Amino acid sequence: MDAQIKKYGEIIKKYVEENYRKVFREPAGIMKYKYIVPGSVYESLWDWDSWTTNMALREVASSEDIGEYEKGCVLNFLDKTDSIGRIPILITPQGANPVYTDKINMNVHKPCLAQHALYVSEQNGDFEWLREKFSCLVRFVDFYYDNCRHESGLYFWLNDVAIGIDNDPCVFYRPEKTSATIYLNCLMYKEIWATAEIAKHLGLEDVAAKYAERAEELKICIRDGLWDERNGFFYSADLGLRPIDENEKMHKGSPRNYSYLLQKIDVWSGFMAMWAGIATPEQAERMVKENYLNEKTFYSAGGVRSLSKCEKMYRVIVSGNPSCWTGPIWGIANYLTFLGLINYGYEKEARELAEKTVLMFGKDIEKYGKMHEYYDPDTCEGVHNLGFQSWNLLAVNMYNYLLEK
């Protein structure tokens, strides 16, 4: 291993080992269970932050140390499931956010809760802790199926708030219920699949079969419907088309025969089709050669640009609420792309991406004692929010991969 990689990898590992207990929280207020927060200054339990932070902490913590905290992340959320399956995006000891009304127009917990529950169960070798609340998990997954599923079979966001990739141009400032992003649909595929796996472990074979079938249906919808043969990449879909009116004189001679349009905006989340195992080997090859390794679009000194440099919306600025996802390097984007490269056998490219990430985060810790939220793709310098942890801690997973290789 290169001496620089070794040096900064060990800096990251030491940082995680010295700080991971600072993100543990005890039951308080409406939080019945122990839980994990994304950083030492927080009291909030966040949806995909708790999942990704958990995966990083598992690199240094044992079941005895972390088991009840990681289970509590899932149980606290399931405890707040409403009658139609909505779960808040975040919970604090004082309350949940958002507070839902009868109108279904606000985003819910991102579809990663079943994935988190499956991960925790596998790590602890136990699924029984989920049995009592499994019906809540099913209700949550069904909420998406019943309320966020388009006639095409693709899933859409209810609005543009708190989607995780805050100002993704495919969603940001767009009308409600019109954005079927590749990001959401890849998460949804893995979420439905995880629900089937949990049901199987609980001996609920009929339930497992039902959700396995739904997962396969969505996989085909994504693979066939969101792939663009011309550019060799997966895109999001624009669902905002007017209904077909058979009586409309100037349209009825040749009404549209498509239910959505591809948004050919190069967002890093297209690589999630490799992370989710949806892309065919041939599709993956084109994605890597024509897009991932393209210096004019995604490829940079810091890893994967969150938005292609060729897009008109590309810019790297200091921004919060929304955070800037129009170009900067994000730890979660690097990590999920890294996993996708491994899935399809691109070990050389995965190794290089891991090395870039370790160097960038390790140097940040060396210089500031902490990490930033996101980074400049070219200089690898932190741009905003010094002290951010969350999924950035997954750099330790990437370093351990390098050690094993």
Short mmCIF file of C-alpha atoms in Angstrom, two decimals:
data_model
loop_
_atom_site.label_atom_id
_atom_site.label_comp_id
_atom_site.label_asym_id
_atom_site.label_seq_id
_atom_site.Cartn_x
_atom_site.Cartn_y
_atom_site.Cartn_z
CA MET A 1 0.00 0.00 0.00
CA ASP A 2 1.14 3.52 -0.82
CA ALA A 3 2.57 5.22 2.27
CA GLN A 4 0.28 8.24 1.84
CA ILE A 5 -2.82 6.07 1.70
CA LYS A 6 -1.66 4.17 4.78
CA LYS A 7 -0.98 7.39 6.68
CA TYR A 8 -4.34 9.01 5.97
CA GLY A 9 -6.27 5.77 6.28
CA GLU A 10 -4.94 5.34 9.78
CA ILE A 11 -5.85 8.95 10.59
CA ILE A 12 -9.44 8.23 9.53
CA LYS A 13 -9.57 4.96 11.45
CA LYS A 14 -8.24 6.61 14.60
CA TYR A 15 -10.79 9.42 14.22
CA VAL A 16 -13.69 6.95 14.00
CA GLU A 17 -12.39 4.87 16.92
CA GLU A 18 -12.02 7.95 19.12
CA ASN A 19 -15.34 9.54 18.22
CA TYR A 20 -17.91 6.84 17.53
CA ARG A 21 -19.34 6.66 21.04
CA LYS A 22 -20.08 10.39 20.85
CA VAL A 23 -22.93 9.67 18.42
CA PHE A 24 -24.73 7.26 20.76
CA ARG A 25 -27.88 8.63 22.42
CA GLU A 26 -29.98 7.27 25.27
CA PRO A 27 -33.81 7.17 25.34
CA ALA A 28 -35.28 10.61 25.97
CA GLY A 29 -38.60 12.37 25.41
CA ILE A 30 -40.54 10.60 22.68
CA MET A 31 -37.53 8.41 21.84
CA LYS A 32 -38.19 5.07 23.52
CA TYR A 33 -35.02 3.38 22.37
CA LYS A 34 -31.30 4.07 22.23
CA TYR A 35 -30.18 5.45 18.87
CA ILE A 36 -27.38 6.84 16.68
CA VAL A 37 -27.09 10.45 15.50
CA PRO A 38 -25.06 11.65 12.48
CA GLY A 39 -22.63 13.73 14.56
CA SER A 40 -21.68 14.45 18.15
CA VAL A 41 -23.56 17.79 18.28
CA TYR A 42 -26.90 16.32 17.20
CA GLU A 43 -29.89 14.92 19.10
CA SER A 44 -31.85 14.13 15.93
CA LEU A 45 -32.38 10.67 14.48
CA TRP A 46 -32.22 11.05 10.68
CA ASP A 47 -33.37 8.46 8.14
CA TRP A 48 -30.54 7.55 5.78
CA ASP A 49 -27.91 9.21 7.98
CA SER A 50 -28.50 6.69 10.77
CA TRP A 51 -28.28 3.80 8.29
CA THR A 52 -25.05 4.94 6.66
CA THR A 53 -23.44 6.03 9.94
CA ASN A 54 -24.29 2.64 11.39
CA MET A 55 -22.48 0.86 8.55
CA ALA A 56 -19.36 2.89 9.27
CA LEU A 57 -19.42 2.38 13.04
CA ARG A 58 -19.66 -1.38 12.50
CA GLU A 59 -16.09 -1.27 11.22
CA VAL A 60 -14.84 -0.45 14.73
CA ALA A 61 -17.66 -1.45 17.12
CA SER A 62 -18.90 -4.87 18.25
CA SER A 63 -22.49 -6.10 18.65
CA GLU A 64 -22.13 -5.80 22.40
CA ASP A 65 -21.15 -2.17 22.02
CA ILE A 66 -23.49 -0.97 19.29
CA GLY A 67 -26.27 -3.58 18.99
CA GLU A 68 -28.97 -1.86 21.05
CA TYR A 69 -28.23 1.54 19.49
CA GLU A 70 -28.52 0.31 15.91
CA LYS A 71 -31.71 -1.61 16.67
CA GLY A 72 -33.09 1.48 18.35
CA CYS A 73 -32.62 3.56 15.20
CA VAL A 74 -35.05 1.27 13.40
CA LEU A 75 -37.45 0.80 16.31
CA ASN A 76 -37.76 4.53 17.05
CA PHE A 77 -38.82 5.12 13.46
CA LEU A 78 -41.22 2.15 13.37
CA ASP A 79 -42.74 3.39 16.62
CA LYS A 80 -43.80 6.57 14.79
CA THR A 81 -45.52 4.84 11.84
CA ASP A 82 -48.96 6.32 11.27
CA SER A 83 -52.12 4.47 10.19
CA ILE A 84 -51.29 4.66 6.47
CA GLY A 85 -47.58 3.90 6.78
CA ARG A 86 -45.97 7.33 6.88
CA ILE A 87 -42.78 7.63 8.95
CA PRO A 88 -41.08 10.98 9.67
CA ILE A 89 -37.77 11.87 8.04
CA LEU A 90 -36.28 12.81 11.41
CA ILE A 91 -37.18 12.48 15.08
CA THR A 92 -35.91 14.38 18.10
CA PRO A 93 -36.71 13.79 21.76
CA GLN A 94 -39.09 16.76 21.46
CA GLY A 95 -41.00 15.68 18.35
CA ALA A 96 -40.98 14.46 14.76
CA ASN A 97 -40.55 16.30 11.48
CA PRO A 98 -42.55 16.56 9.38
CA VAL A 99 -45.87 16.35 11.21
CA TYR A 100 -48.23 14.86 8.65
CA THR A 101 -51.73 16.06 7.81
CA ASP A 102 -54.45 14.13 6.00
CA LYS A 103 -53.26 15.48 2.66
CA ILE A 104 -50.58 13.27 1.13
CA ASN A 105 -48.18 15.87 -0.23
CA MET A 106 -45.07 15.64 1.96
CA ASN A 107 -42.14 13.27 1.62
CA VAL A 108 -41.68 10.55 4.20
CA HIS A 109 -38.68 8.59 5.52
CA LYS A 110 -36.55 7.65 2.55
CA PRO A 111 -36.88 4.01 1.46
CA CYS A 112 -33.91 2.67 3.38
CA LEU A 113 -35.53 1.54 6.66
CA ALA A 114 -36.00 -2.10 5.64
CA GLN A 115 -32.42 -2.07 4.35
CA HIS A 116 -31.25 -0.72 7.70
CA ALA A 117 -33.30 -3.33 9.57
CA LEU A 118 -31.90 -6.14 7.41
CA TYR A 119 -28.35 -4.89 7.93
CA VAL A 120 -28.77 -4.73 11.72
CA SER A 121 -30.36 -8.19 11.82
CA GLU A 122 -27.54 -9.73 9.81
CA GLN A 123 -24.88 -8.05 11.95
CA ASN A 124 -26.45 -9.35 15.17
CA GLY A 125 -27.51 -12.74 13.78
CA ASP A 126 -31.07 -12.16 14.99
CA PHE A 127 -34.33 -11.24 13.25
CA GLU A 128 -36.79 -11.84 16.09
CA TRP A 129 -36.39 -8.31 17.46
CA LEU A 130 -38.25 -7.15 14.33
CA ARG A 131 -41.22 -9.52 14.49
CA GLU A 132 -43.51 -7.37 16.62
CA LYS A 133 -42.96 -4.25 14.48
CA PHE A 134 -42.68 -5.95 11.09
CA SER A 135 -46.26 -5.01 10.17
CA CYS A 136 -45.25 -1.33 10.55
CA LEU A 137 -42.36 -1.86 8.15
CA VAL A 138 -44.68 -3.49 5.62
CA ARG A 139 -47.15 -0.62 6.01
CA PHE A 140 -44.32 1.85 5.33
CA VAL A 141 -43.20 0.09 2.14
CA ASP A 142 -46.85 -0.19 1.05
CA PHE A 143 -47.31 3.56 1.54
CA TYR A 144 -44.82 4.15 -1.24
CA TYR A 145 -46.52 1.51 -3.40
CA ASP A 146 -49.99 2.99 -2.88
CA ASN A 147 -49.17 6.70 -2.99
CA CYS A 148 -45.88 7.25 -4.81
CA ARG A 149 -46.11 4.81 -7.72
CA HIS A 150 -46.75 5.95 -11.26
CA GLU A 151 -48.73 4.01 -13.89
CA SER A 152 -45.37 3.12 -15.46
CA GLY A 153 -44.37 1.24 -12.30
CA LEU A 154 -41.77 3.85 -11.34
CA TYR A 155 -41.80 5.65 -7.98
CA PHE A 156 -41.92 9.43 -7.56
CA TRP A 157 -41.26 11.99 -4.83
CA LEU A 158 -44.28 13.72 -3.33
CA ASN A 159 -42.45 17.07 -3.34
CA ASP A 160 -38.89 18.41 -3.52
CA VAL A 161 -38.23 18.70 0.22
CA ALA A 162 -35.64 16.65 2.15
CA ILE A 163 -35.00 14.04 -0.53
CA GLY A 164 -31.38 13.62 0.61
CA ILE A 165 -29.83 14.94 -2.60
CA ASP A 166 -31.22 18.34 -1.67
CA ASN A 167 -31.12 20.37 -4.87
CA ASP A 168 -30.96 17.61 -7.47
CA PRO A 169 -32.13 19.47 -10.61
CA CYS A 170 -34.35 16.51 -11.48
CA VAL A 171 -36.52 17.30 -8.43
CA PHE A 172 -35.66 20.76 -7.11
CA TYR A 173 -38.36 23.37 -7.84
CA ARG A 174 -40.35 20.89 -9.90
CA PRO A 175 -44.11 20.34 -9.49
CA GLU A 176 -45.24 17.84 -6.87
CA LYS A 177 -45.41 14.16 -7.82
CA THR A 178 -43.65 14.58 -11.17
CA SER A 179 -40.10 13.38 -10.43
CA ALA A 180 -39.29 9.69 -10.66
CA THR A 181 -35.57 9.84 -9.93
CA ILE A 182 -33.14 7.02 -10.53
CA TYR A 183 -31.98 7.63 -6.95
CA LEU A 184 -35.42 7.03 -5.44
CA ASN A 185 -36.15 4.03 -7.64
CA CYS A 186 -32.85 2.30 -6.87
CA LEU A 187 -33.42 2.85 -3.14
CA MET A 188 -36.98 1.57 -3.55
CA TYR A 189 -35.88 -1.58 -5.35
CA LYS A 190 -33.42 -2.43 -2.58
CA GLU A 191 -36.03 -1.55 0.06
CA ILE A 192 -38.65 -3.90 -1.37
CA TRP A 193 -36.03 -6.62 -1.76
CA ALA A 194 -34.93 -6.13 1.87
CA THR A 195 -38.55 -6.44 3.02
CA ALA A 196 -38.78 -9.78 1.22
CA GLU A 197 -35.54 -10.98 2.84
CA ILE A 198 -36.72 -10.06 6.34
CA ALA A 199 -40.06 -11.79 5.77
CA LYS A 200 -38.20 -14.91 4.65
CA HIS A 201 -36.13 -14.94 7.86
CA LEU A 202 -39.29 -14.51 9.92
CA GLY A 203 -40.87 -17.53 8.22
CA LEU A 204 -43.45 -15.43 6.36
CA GLU A 205 -43.06 -17.12 3.00
CA ASP A 206 -46.18 -15.65 1.34
CA VAL A 207 -45.13 -12.13 2.30
CA ALA A 208 -41.59 -12.79 1.12
CA ALA A 209 -42.84 -14.01 -2.26
CA LYS A 210 -45.11 -10.97 -2.68
CA TYR A 211 -42.33 -8.44 -2.12
CA ALA A 212 -39.74 -10.41 -4.08
CA GLU A 213 -42.12 -10.24 -7.06
CA ARG A 214 -42.61 -6.49 -6.59
CA ALA A 215 -38.87 -5.97 -6.43
CA GLU A 216 -38.32 -7.88 -9.66
CA GLU A 217 -41.05 -5.88 -11.40
CA LEU A 218 -39.42 -2.60 -10.37
CA LYS A 219 -35.98 -3.85 -11.39
CA ILE A 220 -37.26 -4.44 -14.92
CA CYS A 221 -38.99 -1.02 -15.00
CA ILE A 222 -35.74 0.70 -14.07
CA ARG A 223 -33.48 -1.35 -16.31
CA ASP A 224 -35.70 -0.92 -19.36
CA GLY A 225 -37.29 2.44 -18.69
CA LEU A 226 -34.57 4.65 -17.20
CA TRP A 227 -31.66 3.48 -19.34
CA ASP A 228 -30.58 5.71 -22.22
CA GLU A 229 -28.90 3.81 -25.01
CA ARG A 230 -27.50 6.90 -26.67
CA ASN A 231 -25.56 8.15 -23.61
CA GLY A 232 -24.98 4.84 -21.88
CA PHE A 233 -26.38 6.04 -18.57
CA PHE A 234 -29.39 5.80 -16.24
CA TYR A 235 -31.55 8.88 -15.88
CA SER A 236 -34.55 10.13 -13.93
CA ALA A 237 -38.03 10.48 -15.41
CA ASP A 238 -40.27 13.50 -15.86
CA LEU A 239 -43.85 12.44 -15.14
CA GLY A 240 -45.35 15.91 -15.57
CA LEU A 241 -47.30 15.27 -18.77
CA ARG A 242 -50.89 16.40 -19.31
CA PRO A 243 -53.49 13.61 -19.36
CA ILE A 244 -54.57 12.37 -22.77
CA ASP A 245 -57.85 13.95 -23.81
CA GLU A 246 -59.45 11.92 -26.60
CA ASN A 247 -61.68 14.85 -27.49
CA GLU A 248 -58.83 17.32 -27.96
CA LYS A 249 -59.04 18.05 -31.69
CA MET A 250 -55.39 18.91 -32.37
CA HIS A 251 -53.99 15.90 -30.49
CA LYS A 252 -56.40 13.02 -31.02
CA GLY A 253 -54.99 12.04 -34.39
CA SER A 254 -51.76 10.87 -32.77
CA PRO A 255 -51.92 10.91 -28.97
CA ARG A 256 -48.72 10.26 -27.07
CA ASN A 257 -47.84 6.59 -26.54
CA TYR A 258 -45.41 7.20 -23.67
CA SER A 259 -46.17 7.95 -20.02
CA TYR A 260 -43.01 9.92 -19.13
CA LEU A 261 -39.89 11.54 -20.59
CA LEU A 262 -36.30 10.87 -19.56
CA GLN A 263 -34.60 13.80 -17.84
CA LYS A 264 -31.22 13.59 -19.50
CA ILE A 265 -29.44 15.39 -16.70
CA ASP A 266 -26.19 13.71 -15.64
CA VAL A 267 -26.53 13.21 -11.87
CA TRP A 268 -24.17 10.92 -9.91
CA SER A 269 -27.14 8.81 -8.80
CA GLY A 270 -27.22 7.15 -12.21
CA PHE A 271 -24.38 5.00 -10.84
CA MET A 272 -26.76 3.69 -8.18
CA ALA A 273 -28.08 1.27 -10.80
CA MET A 274 -24.74 -0.51 -10.35
CA TRP A 275 -24.91 -0.26 -6.55
CA ALA A 276 -28.39 -1.84 -6.63
CA GLY A 277 -27.36 -4.57 -9.08
CA ILE A 278 -29.95 -3.40 -11.62
CA ALA A 279 -27.65 -2.63 -14.57
CA THR A 280 -26.76 -5.43 -16.96
CA PRO A 281 -23.02 -6.14 -17.37
CA GLU A 282 -23.17 -4.44 -20.77
CA GLN A 283 -24.86 -1.37 -19.32
CA ALA A 284 -22.33 -1.22 -16.48
CA GLU A 285 -19.44 -1.35 -18.93
CA ARG A 286 -20.77 1.65 -20.83
CA MET A 287 -21.47 3.55 -17.60
CA VAL A 288 -17.89 3.08 -16.43
CA LYS A 289 -16.11 3.73 -19.72
CA GLU A 290 -18.29 6.54 -21.08
CA ASN A 291 -19.40 8.28 -17.90
CA TYR A 292 -17.52 7.36 -14.73
CA LEU A 293 -14.08 7.76 -16.34
CA ASN A 294 -15.04 10.87 -18.31
CA GLU A 295 -13.11 13.90 -17.00
CA LYS A 296 -15.52 16.23 -18.79
CA THR A 297 -18.44 14.95 -16.72
CA PHE A 298 -18.05 13.03 -13.43
CA TYR A 299 -14.41 11.98 -13.00
CA SER A 300 -12.38 14.29 -10.75
CA ALA A 301 -9.47 14.41 -8.32
CA GLY A 302 -11.86 13.98 -5.40
CA GLY A 303 -14.02 11.25 -6.86
CA VAL A 304 -17.49 11.46 -8.42
CA ARG A 305 -18.91 14.91 -9.08
CA SER A 306 -22.47 15.06 -7.76
CA LEU A 307 -23.50 16.70 -11.05
CA SER A 308 -21.70 16.50 -14.38
CA LYS A 309 -19.39 19.40 -15.10
CA CYS A 310 -21.09 19.70 -18.49
CA GLU A 311 -24.48 20.58 -17.02
CA LYS A 312 -25.58 24.22 -17.11
CA MET A 313 -26.58 23.93 -13.43
CA TYR A 314 -23.09 22.87 -12.33
CA ARG A 315 -21.63 24.96 -9.53
CA VAL A 316 -19.73 24.43 -6.29
CA ILE A 317 -20.88 26.88 -3.63
CA VAL A 318 -21.41 27.19 0.11
CA SER A 319 -25.07 26.38 0.75
CA GLY A 320 -27.25 24.91 3.47
CA ASN A 321 -30.98 24.10 3.33
CA PRO A 322 -30.55 23.06 0.62
CA SER A 323 -27.03 21.73 0.74
CA CYS A 324 -25.20 21.97 -2.56
CA TRP A 325 -25.40 18.83 -4.73
CA THR A 326 -24.75 20.56 -8.06
CA GLY A 327 -21.14 19.50 -8.40
CA PRO A 328 -19.32 19.02 -5.07
CA ILE A 329 -17.93 15.68 -3.93
CA TRP A 330 -20.08 13.95 -1.32
CA GLY A 331 -18.91 10.99 0.76
CA ILE A 332 -22.09 8.99 0.16
CA ALA A 333 -21.87 9.46 -3.62
CA ASN A 334 -18.28 8.20 -3.63
CA TYR A 335 -19.18 5.27 -1.38
CA LEU A 336 -22.23 3.99 -3.28
CA THR A 337 -20.43 4.38 -6.61
CA PHE A 338 -17.48 2.49 -5.10
CA LEU A 339 -19.78 -0.38 -4.11
CA GLY A 340 -21.27 -0.42 -7.60
CA LEU A 341 -17.84 -0.70 -9.18
CA ILE A 342 -17.05 -3.66 -6.91
CA ASN A 343 -20.39 -5.31 -7.76
CA TYR A 344 -19.47 -5.44 -11.45
CA GLY A 345 -15.83 -6.40 -11.06
CA TYR A 346 -14.21 -3.00 -11.66
CA GLU A 347 -11.67 -3.52 -8.88
CA LYS A 348 -9.05 -1.15 -10.29
CA GLU A 349 -11.52 1.71 -10.53
CA ALA A 350 -12.98 0.91 -7.10
CA ARG A 351 -9.54 0.92 -5.55
CA GLU A 352 -8.68 4.26 -7.11
CA LEU A 353 -11.94 5.80 -5.87
CA ALA A 354 -11.31 4.47 -2.37
CA GLU A 355 -7.80 5.94 -2.41
CA LYS A 356 -9.07 9.34 -3.52
CA THR A 357 -11.67 9.34 -0.74
CA VAL A 358 -9.21 8.28 1.95
CA LEU A 359 -6.71 10.96 0.93
CA MET A 360 -9.36 13.68 0.80
CA PHE A 361 -10.95 12.91 4.18
CA GLY A 362 -7.68 12.01 5.88
CA LYS A 363 -6.04 15.29 4.88
CA ASP A 364 -9.13 17.18 6.06
CA ILE A 365 -8.91 15.55 9.50
CA GLU A 366 -5.16 16.19 9.65
CA LYS A 367 -5.65 19.87 8.85
CA TYR A 368 -8.82 20.65 10.82
CA GLY A 369 -9.33 17.74 13.20
CA LYS A 370 -12.72 17.15 11.57
CA MET A 371 -14.39 16.63 8.18
CA HIS A 372 -16.48 18.92 5.99
CA GLU A 373 -19.92 18.13 4.58
CA TYR A 374 -18.82 18.30 0.95
CA TYR A 375 -15.69 19.04 -1.09
CA ASP A 376 -14.37 20.83 -4.15
CA PRO A 377 -13.90 18.20 -6.89
CA ASP A 378 -10.65 19.68 -8.19
CA THR A 379 -8.82 20.94 -5.08
CA CYS A 380 -10.31 18.33 -2.71
CA GLU A 381 -10.67 21.09 -0.11
CA GLY A 382 -13.69 21.14 2.19
CA VAL A 383 -16.35 23.63 1.07
CA HIS A 384 -18.93 23.76 3.86
CA ASN A 385 -19.98 22.68 7.35
CA LEU A 386 -16.82 21.65 9.17
CA GLY A 387 -17.60 18.96 11.74
CA PHE A 388 -19.99 16.94 9.56
CA GLN A 389 -19.72 13.17 10.10
CA SER A 390 -22.63 10.95 9.04
CA TRP A 391 -21.78 8.92 5.90
CA ASN A 392 -18.32 10.52 5.66
CA LEU A 393 -17.33 7.96 8.27
CA LEU A 394 -17.75 5.32 5.54
CA ALA A 395 -14.25 6.31 4.46
CA VAL A 396 -13.11 3.81 7.09
CA ASN A 397 -14.97 1.05 5.20
CA MET A 398 -13.15 2.04 2.03
CA TYR A 399 -9.81 2.06 3.82
CA ASN A 400 -10.44 -1.40 5.26
CA TYR A 401 -11.25 -2.59 1.72
CA LEU A 402 -7.84 -1.32 0.62
CA LEU A 403 -6.17 -3.12 3.52
CA GLU A 404 -7.83 -6.39 2.59
CA LYS A 405 -6.73 -6.08 -1.04
#
